[in-house]
Short mmCIF file of C-alpha atoms (C1' of nucleotides) in Angstrom, two decimals:
data_model
loop_
_atom_site.label_atom_id
_atom_site.label_comp_id
_atom_site.label_asym_id
_atom_site.label_seq_id
_atom_site.Cartn_x
_atom_site.Cartn_y
_atom_site.Cartn_z
CA UNK A 1 7.68 72.88 -25.35
CA UNK A 2 9.16 70.02 -23.47
CA UNK A 3 8.52 69.69 -19.75
CA UNK A 4 11.14 69.03 -17.14
CA UNK A 5 11.26 65.44 -16.05
CA UNK A 6 10.96 65.75 -12.28
CA UNK A 7 12.12 62.15 -11.89
CA UNK A 8 15.46 63.11 -13.40
CA UNK A 9 15.97 65.95 -10.96
CA UNK A 10 15.02 63.68 -8.09
CA UNK A 11 17.43 61.01 -9.30
CA UNK A 12 20.23 63.58 -9.42
CA UNK A 13 19.47 64.77 -5.90
CA UNK A 14 19.14 61.27 -4.45
CA UNK A 15 22.32 60.01 -6.09
CA UNK A 16 24.27 63.07 -5.00
CA UNK A 17 23.24 62.52 -1.38
CA UNK A 18 24.01 58.82 -1.57
CA UNK A 19 27.41 59.36 -3.18
CA UNK A 20 28.58 61.99 -0.72
CA UNK A 21 27.30 59.94 2.21
CA UNK A 22 29.01 56.77 1.02
CA UNK A 23 32.22 57.99 -0.61
CA UNK A 24 32.77 61.37 1.00
CA UNK A 25 32.72 64.87 -0.37
CA UNK A 26 36.30 64.52 -1.57
CA UNK A 27 35.32 61.70 -3.94
CA UNK A 28 32.22 63.33 -5.31
CA UNK A 29 32.29 64.31 -9.00
CA UNK A 30 29.84 65.51 -11.63
CA UNK A 31 30.65 62.89 -14.27
CA UNK A 32 30.35 60.17 -11.68
CA UNK A 33 27.04 61.58 -10.47
CA UNK A 34 25.68 61.77 -14.03
CA UNK A 35 26.52 58.14 -14.65
CA UNK A 36 24.98 57.03 -11.34
CA UNK A 37 21.80 59.00 -11.97
CA UNK A 38 21.52 57.72 -15.55
CA UNK A 39 21.74 61.21 -16.97
CA UNK A 40 24.07 63.25 -19.15
CA UNK A 41 26.55 65.52 -17.36
CA UNK A 42 25.10 68.39 -19.36
CA UNK A 43 21.64 67.73 -17.93
CA UNK A 44 22.88 68.47 -14.45
CA UNK A 45 23.85 71.95 -15.59
CA UNK A 46 20.26 72.64 -16.62
CA UNK A 47 19.26 72.37 -12.98
CA UNK A 48 22.37 73.68 -11.25
CA UNK A 49 24.84 76.43 -12.11
CA UNK A 50 27.88 74.42 -11.13
CA UNK A 51 29.14 71.82 -8.69
CA UNK A 52 29.13 74.23 -5.77
CA UNK A 53 25.58 75.35 -6.51
CA UNK A 54 24.43 71.74 -6.66
CA UNK A 55 25.95 70.88 -3.30
CA UNK A 56 24.83 74.01 -1.49
CA UNK A 57 21.32 73.85 -2.95
CA UNK A 58 20.83 70.26 -1.92
CA UNK A 59 22.32 70.76 1.53
CA UNK A 60 20.14 73.79 2.20
CA UNK A 61 17.08 71.83 1.06
CA UNK A 62 17.97 68.93 3.34
CA UNK A 63 18.78 71.29 6.19
CA UNK A 64 15.36 72.90 5.94
CA UNK A 65 13.72 69.45 5.81
CA UNK A 66 15.62 68.42 8.92
CA UNK A 67 14.75 71.59 10.80
CA UNK A 68 11.08 71.23 9.84
CA UNK A 69 11.08 67.59 10.93
CA UNK A 70 12.73 68.57 14.21
CA UNK A 71 10.00 71.09 14.93
CA UNK A 72 7.06 68.88 13.89
CA UNK A 73 4.36 69.06 16.52
CA UNK A 74 6.50 71.42 18.57
CA UNK A 75 4.55 73.88 20.69
CA UNK A 76 6.62 76.98 21.54
CA UNK A 77 4.45 77.55 24.59
CA UNK A 78 4.88 74.09 26.04
CA UNK A 79 7.00 73.59 29.13
CA UNK A 80 10.72 73.59 28.55
CA UNK A 81 11.05 69.93 29.40
CA UNK A 82 8.32 68.86 26.99
CA UNK A 83 9.41 71.20 24.21
CA UNK A 84 13.02 70.11 24.24
CA UNK A 85 12.04 66.46 24.46
CA UNK A 86 9.84 66.74 21.38
CA UNK A 87 12.75 68.24 19.48
CA UNK A 88 15.10 65.50 20.62
CA UNK A 89 12.72 62.73 19.60
CA UNK A 90 11.98 64.33 16.24
CA UNK A 91 15.61 64.91 15.45
CA UNK A 92 16.62 61.38 16.36
CA UNK A 93 13.76 59.90 14.33
CA UNK A 94 14.71 61.96 11.30
CA UNK A 95 18.33 60.88 11.47
CA UNK A 96 17.42 57.22 11.83
CA UNK A 97 14.93 57.43 8.95
CA UNK A 98 17.28 59.41 6.71
CA UNK A 99 20.70 58.04 7.48
CA UNK A 100 22.25 59.14 4.21
CA UNK A 101 20.71 62.59 4.25
CA UNK A 102 22.01 63.08 7.78
CA UNK A 103 25.48 61.89 6.79
CA UNK A 104 25.47 64.12 3.70
CA UNK A 105 24.51 67.06 5.84
CA UNK A 106 27.21 66.32 8.41
CA UNK A 107 29.86 66.14 5.67
CA UNK A 108 28.87 69.51 4.25
CA UNK A 109 28.77 71.06 7.73
CA UNK A 110 32.48 70.36 8.05
CA UNK A 111 33.57 71.49 4.62
CA UNK A 112 34.26 74.82 2.98
CA UNK A 113 30.57 74.98 2.07
CA UNK A 114 29.57 75.42 5.69
CA UNK A 115 29.32 79.21 5.47
CA UNK A 116 26.69 79.12 2.74
CA UNK A 117 24.61 76.62 4.68
CA UNK A 118 24.52 78.46 7.95
CA UNK A 119 22.33 81.32 6.71
CA UNK A 120 19.45 79.16 5.54
CA UNK A 121 19.52 77.07 8.68
CA UNK A 122 19.92 79.88 11.17
CA UNK A 123 17.00 81.67 9.54
CA UNK A 124 14.71 78.70 9.98
CA UNK A 125 16.09 78.19 13.45
CA UNK A 126 15.65 81.74 14.65
CA UNK A 127 12.07 81.91 13.46
CA UNK A 128 10.83 79.02 15.54
CA UNK A 129 13.29 78.74 18.40
CA UNK A 130 14.02 82.24 19.58
CA UNK A 131 10.95 82.66 21.75
CA UNK A 132 11.06 79.15 23.18
CA UNK A 133 14.28 79.68 25.12
CA UNK A 134 13.29 83.21 26.08
CA UNK A 135 10.00 81.99 27.52
CA UNK A 136 11.69 79.22 29.48
CA UNK A 137 14.00 81.81 31.03
CA UNK A 138 11.10 84.14 31.85
CA UNK A 139 9.15 81.34 33.46
CA UNK A 140 12.21 80.53 35.54
CA UNK A 141 12.62 77.04 34.14
CA UNK A 142 16.20 77.53 33.02
CA UNK A 143 18.97 80.00 33.74
CA UNK A 144 19.68 82.85 31.37
CA UNK A 145 22.65 82.16 29.13
CA UNK A 146 24.07 83.04 25.72
CA UNK A 147 22.36 81.20 22.89
CA UNK A 148 25.61 79.46 22.00
CA UNK A 149 25.94 78.04 25.48
CA UNK A 150 22.35 76.90 25.36
CA UNK A 151 22.77 75.16 22.01
CA UNK A 152 26.02 73.53 23.06
CA UNK A 153 24.52 72.05 26.20
CA UNK A 154 21.05 71.27 24.85
CA UNK A 155 21.79 69.80 21.42
CA UNK A 156 25.45 68.92 20.99
CA UNK A 157 25.07 65.79 23.19
CA UNK A 158 22.20 64.52 21.03
CA UNK A 159 24.17 65.04 17.85
CA UNK A 160 27.12 63.23 19.38
CA UNK A 161 24.91 60.27 20.32
CA UNK A 162 23.50 60.02 16.81
CA UNK A 163 27.03 60.11 15.50
CA UNK A 164 28.12 57.25 17.73
CA UNK A 165 25.14 55.31 16.42
CA UNK A 166 25.98 55.98 12.77
CA UNK A 167 29.60 55.05 13.25
CA UNK A 168 28.45 51.74 14.69
CA UNK A 169 31.14 51.54 17.30
CA UNK A 170 32.08 53.68 20.23
CA UNK A 171 35.16 55.27 21.70
CA UNK A 172 36.38 52.17 23.44
CA UNK A 173 35.85 49.77 20.53
CA UNK A 174 32.71 48.07 21.77
CA UNK A 175 29.46 48.07 19.81
CA UNK A 176 27.04 50.90 20.39
CA UNK A 177 23.37 51.04 19.49
CA UNK A 178 21.13 54.00 19.86
CA UNK A 179 17.88 53.39 21.73
CA UNK A 180 15.08 55.40 23.26
CA UNK A 181 16.29 54.55 26.76
CA UNK A 182 19.82 55.73 25.99
CA UNK A 183 18.37 58.92 24.56
CA UNK A 184 16.18 59.41 27.62
CA UNK A 185 19.09 58.93 29.96
CA UNK A 186 21.16 61.49 28.08
CA UNK A 187 18.23 63.87 27.95
CA UNK A 188 17.79 63.70 31.72
CA UNK A 189 21.43 64.70 32.21
CA UNK A 190 21.08 67.62 29.84
CA UNK A 191 17.82 68.79 31.34
CA UNK A 192 19.23 68.66 34.84
CA UNK A 193 22.22 70.70 33.70
CA UNK A 194 20.06 73.40 32.17
CA UNK A 195 17.38 73.58 34.87
CA UNK A 196 17.46 76.03 37.74
CA UNK B 1 74.69 58.83 2.21
CA UNK B 2 72.46 61.83 2.23
CA UNK B 3 70.40 62.63 5.34
CA UNK B 4 66.73 63.47 5.33
CA UNK B 5 66.07 67.17 5.61
CA UNK B 6 63.68 67.31 8.55
CA UNK B 7 62.72 70.86 7.58
CA UNK B 8 61.29 69.55 4.32
CA UNK B 9 59.12 66.98 6.05
CA UNK B 10 57.94 69.64 8.50
CA UNK B 11 57.12 72.01 5.64
CA UNK B 12 55.05 69.30 3.96
CA UNK B 13 53.15 68.58 7.18
CA UNK B 14 52.55 72.23 8.00
CA UNK B 15 51.41 73.12 4.51
CA UNK B 16 49.10 70.11 4.33
CA UNK B 17 47.42 71.14 7.57
CA UNK B 18 47.14 74.74 6.47
CA UNK B 19 45.75 73.84 3.05
CA UNK B 20 43.10 71.46 4.35
CA UNK B 21 42.11 73.90 7.09
CA UNK B 22 41.82 76.82 4.67
CA UNK B 23 40.55 75.25 1.44
CA UNK B 24 38.90 72.07 2.64
CA UNK B 25 39.73 68.43 2.11
CA UNK B 26 37.94 68.44 -1.24
CA UNK B 27 40.40 71.01 -2.64
CA UNK B 28 43.52 69.40 -1.30
CA UNK B 29 45.95 68.02 -3.88
CA UNK B 30 49.48 66.65 -3.97
CA UNK B 31 50.80 68.89 -6.75
CA UNK B 32 49.38 71.91 -5.00
CA UNK B 33 50.90 70.81 -1.69
CA UNK B 34 54.32 70.26 -3.31
CA UNK B 35 54.31 73.76 -4.76
CA UNK B 36 53.19 75.33 -1.47
CA UNK B 37 55.87 73.44 0.49
CA UNK B 38 58.58 74.31 -2.03
CA UNK B 39 59.24 70.68 -2.78
CA UNK B 40 58.97 68.27 -5.71
CA UNK B 41 55.80 66.12 -5.83
CA UNK B 42 58.08 63.11 -5.95
CA UNK B 43 59.67 64.10 -2.62
CA UNK B 44 56.34 63.73 -0.89
CA UNK B 45 56.24 60.09 -1.95
CA UNK B 46 59.52 59.44 -0.15
CA UNK B 47 57.79 60.19 3.13
CA UNK B 48 54.28 58.95 2.38
CA UNK B 49 52.97 55.99 0.38
CA UNK B 50 50.15 57.97 -1.22
CA UNK B 51 47.70 60.78 -0.61
CA UNK B 52 45.60 58.74 1.79
CA UNK B 53 48.65 57.69 3.81
CA UNK B 54 49.74 61.32 4.07
CA UNK B 55 46.38 62.48 5.36
CA UNK B 56 45.82 59.64 7.79
CA UNK B 57 49.40 59.81 9.12
CA UNK B 58 49.21 63.52 9.76
CA UNK B 59 45.75 63.34 11.30
CA UNK B 60 46.75 60.53 13.64
CA UNK B 61 49.84 62.51 14.66
CA UNK B 62 47.77 65.60 15.35
CA UNK B 63 45.13 63.57 17.13
CA UNK B 64 47.71 62.11 19.48
CA UNK B 65 49.15 65.58 20.08
CA UNK B 66 45.72 66.88 20.92
CA UNK B 67 44.90 64.04 23.26
CA UNK B 68 48.25 64.45 25.02
CA UNK B 69 47.69 68.18 25.37
CA UNK B 70 44.20 67.56 26.73
CA UNK B 71 45.57 65.28 29.44
CA UNK B 72 48.52 67.48 30.40
CA UNK B 73 48.70 67.76 34.18
CA UNK B 74 45.64 65.58 34.50
CA UNK B 75 45.48 63.49 37.66
CA UNK B 76 43.23 60.40 37.24
CA UNK B 77 42.72 60.35 41.00
CA UNK B 78 41.60 63.95 41.31
CA UNK B 79 37.96 64.72 42.03
CA UNK B 80 35.64 64.48 39.07
CA UNK B 81 35.01 68.19 39.01
CA UNK B 82 38.68 69.06 39.00
CA UNK B 83 39.67 66.37 36.55
CA UNK B 84 37.08 67.28 33.97
CA UNK B 85 37.82 70.98 34.33
CA UNK B 86 41.53 70.40 33.66
CA UNK B 87 40.61 68.53 30.49
CA UNK B 88 38.26 71.29 29.36
CA UNK B 89 40.82 74.00 29.91
CA UNK B 90 43.57 72.03 28.19
CA UNK B 91 41.42 71.18 25.21
CA UNK B 92 40.24 74.75 24.74
CA UNK B 93 43.78 76.09 25.06
CA UNK B 94 45.05 73.64 22.47
CA UNK B 95 42.35 74.55 19.98
CA UNK B 96 42.94 78.26 20.41
CA UNK B 97 46.70 77.82 20.05
CA UNK B 98 46.39 75.49 17.08
CA UNK B 99 43.44 76.76 15.14
CA UNK B 100 44.49 75.19 11.86
CA UNK B 101 45.43 71.84 13.36
CA UNK B 102 42.04 71.71 15.07
CA UNK B 103 40.24 72.62 11.86
CA UNK B 104 42.26 70.03 9.91
CA UNK B 105 41.36 67.42 12.46
CA UNK B 106 37.69 68.30 12.38
CA UNK B 107 37.62 68.03 8.58
CA UNK B 108 39.19 64.57 8.64
CA UNK B 109 36.83 63.46 11.40
CA UNK B 110 33.91 64.00 9.02
CA UNK B 111 35.42 62.42 5.93
CA UNK B 112 35.89 58.88 4.66
CA UNK B 113 39.18 58.81 6.57
CA UNK B 114 37.42 58.85 9.92
CA UNK B 115 37.58 55.09 10.41
CA UNK B 116 41.36 54.98 10.22
CA UNK B 117 41.67 57.81 12.73
CA UNK B 118 39.43 56.41 15.40
CA UNK B 119 41.71 53.56 16.38
CA UNK B 120 44.71 55.68 17.23
CA UNK B 121 42.63 58.15 19.18
CA UNK B 122 40.49 55.68 21.05
CA UNK B 123 43.63 53.82 22.09
CA UNK B 124 45.14 56.94 23.61
CA UNK B 125 41.81 57.83 25.12
CA UNK B 126 41.12 54.47 26.70
CA UNK B 127 44.54 54.30 28.30
CA UNK B 128 44.18 57.47 30.32
CA UNK B 129 40.46 58.00 30.66
CA UNK B 130 38.92 54.64 31.44
CA UNK B 131 39.64 54.65 35.14
CA UNK B 132 38.76 58.30 35.67
CA UNK B 133 35.07 57.86 34.94
CA UNK B 134 34.95 54.53 36.75
CA UNK B 135 36.43 56.07 39.89
CA UNK B 136 34.01 58.98 39.81
CA UNK B 137 31.14 56.49 39.67
CA UNK B 138 32.59 54.42 42.55
CA UNK B 139 33.05 57.51 44.69
CA UNK B 140 29.44 58.44 43.98
CA UNK B 141 30.29 61.70 42.26
CA UNK B 142 28.41 60.89 39.08
CA UNK B 143 25.76 58.40 38.00
CA UNK B 144 26.71 55.26 36.17
CA UNK B 145 26.11 55.50 32.44
CA UNK B 146 27.35 54.12 29.13
CA UNK B 147 30.62 55.68 28.03
CA UNK B 148 28.96 57.14 24.94
CA UNK B 149 26.40 58.96 27.05
CA UNK B 150 29.17 60.25 29.29
CA UNK B 151 31.23 61.51 26.35
CA UNK B 152 28.23 63.11 24.69
CA UNK B 153 27.25 65.06 27.80
CA UNK B 154 30.75 65.82 29.10
CA UNK B 155 32.60 66.81 25.92
CA UNK B 156 30.27 67.46 23.01
CA UNK B 157 29.21 70.84 24.46
CA UNK B 158 32.83 71.98 24.72
CA UNK B 159 33.53 70.96 21.12
CA UNK B 160 30.42 72.81 20.00
CA UNK B 161 31.54 75.95 21.81
CA UNK B 162 34.97 75.83 20.22
CA UNK B 163 33.28 75.42 16.87
CA UNK B 164 31.13 78.47 17.39
CA UNK B 165 34.27 80.36 18.23
CA UNK B 166 36.11 79.22 15.11
CA UNK B 167 33.19 80.02 12.86
CA UNK B 168 33.23 83.53 14.31
CA UNK B 169 29.47 83.95 14.32
CA UNK B 170 26.71 82.14 16.06
CA UNK B 171 23.38 80.58 15.20
CA UNK B 172 21.44 83.80 15.18
CA UNK B 173 23.94 85.84 13.17
CA UNK B 174 25.47 87.83 15.99
CA UNK B 175 29.17 87.76 16.81
CA UNK B 176 30.43 85.16 19.23
CA UNK B 177 33.66 85.09 21.10
CA UNK B 178 34.93 82.29 23.27
CA UNK B 179 36.05 83.30 26.75
CA UNK B 180 36.97 81.64 30.03
CA UNK B 181 33.74 82.86 31.62
CA UNK B 182 31.62 81.42 28.78
CA UNK B 183 33.50 78.16 29.15
CA UNK B 184 33.01 78.17 32.92
CA UNK B 185 29.29 78.80 32.56
CA UNK B 186 28.94 75.92 30.11
CA UNK B 187 31.05 73.70 32.31
CA UNK B 188 28.81 74.36 35.31
CA UNK B 189 25.77 73.23 33.31
CA UNK B 190 27.51 70.06 32.20
CA UNK B 191 28.81 69.26 35.65
CA UNK B 192 25.40 69.76 37.19
CA UNK B 193 23.89 67.45 34.59
CA UNK B 194 26.37 64.69 35.29
CA UNK B 195 26.48 64.98 39.09
CA UNK B 196 24.32 62.91 41.40
"C1'" DT C 1 0.32 68.97 -39.20
"C1'" DT C 2 3.68 72.31 -38.60
"C1'" DT C 3 6.16 75.37 -35.76
"C1'" DT C 4 8.29 76.75 -31.59
"C1'" DT C 5 10.40 76.16 -27.33
"C1'" DA C 6 13.13 74.25 -24.01
"C1'" DA C 7 14.72 69.76 -22.05
"C1'" DA C 8 18.11 66.37 -22.82
"C1'" DT C 9 22.16 64.43 -24.82
"C1'" DG C 10 27.00 62.36 -26.01
"C1'" DA C 11 31.27 63.52 -27.49
"C1'" DG C 12 34.93 65.82 -25.94
"C1'" DC C 13 37.97 70.00 -24.44
"C1'" DA C 14 41.22 72.30 -21.42
"C1'" DA C 15 42.88 71.88 -17.04
"C1'" DA C 16 43.95 69.43 -13.01
"C1'" DT C 17 44.68 65.10 -10.74
"C1'" DG C 18 47.66 61.37 -8.41
"C1'" DC C 19 51.72 59.47 -9.19
"C1'" DT C 20 56.34 57.74 -11.58
"C1'" DC C 21 60.88 57.59 -13.57
"C1'" DA C 22 65.31 58.64 -15.18
"C1'" DC C 23 68.28 61.50 -13.22
"C1'" DT C 24 71.06 64.74 -10.03
"C1'" DT C 25 72.77 66.01 -5.46
"C1'" DA C 26 74.59 65.56 -0.93
"C1'" DT C 27 77.03 63.09 2.53
"C1'" DA C 28 78.90 59.02 5.31
"C1'" DT C 29 82.17 55.42 4.50
"C1'" DT C 30 86.18 53.44 2.28
"C1'" DA D 1 89.75 61.19 -3.80
"C1'" DA D 2 86.70 57.53 -4.98
"C1'" DT D 3 82.59 54.92 -3.95
"C1'" DA D 4 78.10 53.85 -2.24
"C1'" DT D 5 73.67 55.10 -0.80
"C1'" DA D 6 69.69 57.34 -0.23
"C1'" DA D 7 67.42 62.06 -0.51
"C1'" DG D 8 65.61 65.00 -3.74
"C1'" DT D 9 64.13 66.56 -8.37
"C1'" DG D 10 61.50 68.25 -12.79
"C1'" DA D 11 59.31 66.76 -16.64
"C1'" DG D 12 55.48 64.45 -17.78
"C1'" DC D 13 52.20 60.29 -18.30
"C1'" DA D 14 47.69 58.36 -17.95
"C1'" DT D 15 43.51 59.41 -16.09
"C1'" DT D 16 39.99 62.20 -14.24
"C1'" DT D 17 38.08 66.59 -13.46
"C1'" DG D 18 34.36 70.31 -14.15
"C1'" DC D 19 32.06 71.89 -17.73
"C1'" DT D 20 30.35 73.15 -22.83
"C1'" DC D 21 28.44 72.85 -27.44
"C1'" DA D 22 26.32 71.36 -31.52
"C1'" DT D 23 22.67 68.50 -31.98
"C1'" DT D 24 18.46 65.72 -31.11
"C1'" DT D 25 14.06 64.87 -28.75
"C1'" DA D 26 9.64 65.75 -26.73
"C1'" DA D 27 5.60 68.28 -26.24
"C1'" DA D 28 2.82 72.71 -26.03
"C1'" DA D 29 1.05 76.21 -29.22
"C1'" DA D 30 -0.13 77.57 -33.87
#
DNA sequence: TTTTTAAATGAGCAAATGCTCACTTATATT
DNA sequence: AATATAAGTGAGCATTTGCTCATTTAAAAA
């Protein structure tokens, strides 16, 4: 029998990410994707059930990749400061290295597909993160707080910064460029806010 | 001559917001909107040039409303703590009172329309906010920092919290409900992080 | 070499899309 | 009452949409 051409599947995935990132979810279509990937529309339906399945599958894949990248070299038993800083650096590096994947992901996060994505991500998240915050509380490094409050204070600022970078210009119209020193400055604020 | 029926325009606006909020930008269509608003498709084109004009016009309108609501009763000369707290409370109240408008806005913010929205919002923002941060720095209440860093630390956490609330469940699968005490707790973290 | 299996395809369908046009309706002005 | 003007309409066009099917192609198994 004939084998699957893994290059084709990869082309479909890559083009889908690129198209959504560049033209938005609202302009993404199967026929268009097929043409861009150099593939028949029917071929896409060998790999994916339908349009929704394609988008959710890819976004979950990318989400897992991003989470894994964020936790690379992360030691759950490290000090809170060090642990969080590793995550910040990893996450920023991933976004800068995978601009389109990050943009694709952000688009899906704000669409009607968001519900289906959350499960896969929260699972991965819970596994590796749960104990880290708990430990930091036990050791008296940070105050006890609901997980939502923690996430909002600890990560939302980083995501916002990355977003400013991707958009290329800031709130007041001037240019804005992400840098390690900007990240460090923001991190210091966040850490101070969370610390006892 | 015949007058414009302001109810019709309002119905179009309201339905558009509701449809995007409920079904996502990618499922929003003019024919669908016309039917939902009880209006002919052609009528929509009396008020708006095309689909893009409709979406950007409405989102700019809502964005201005939101910014105005956020700055209601805000005194640029108040202390930093008080000023920021007023903005937090206003913004949260607006989102809770206008769930669909907030969701609509968030969807547009992450679409290809985002560029056209930023101008209108940043204009409104700059007008009323610029001096507030500057003054706080001069009075020694907070450290000097780029505006993007300030925004990321001061507001991104609040937006994240509101998002958790709207999504109804949190990162780890449990229920999550926004409350004044949760908001206050988060605010204290943020304030501590920004303060000298 | 022949057979079997599944990958891959291009043409194209039914439905939906954004949008228009010839026309009707309502109301201020004459 | 007649006229002028712009709001408002329903049918529908050209195109695009998501998706399928009859068929062909490649390669493992016989």
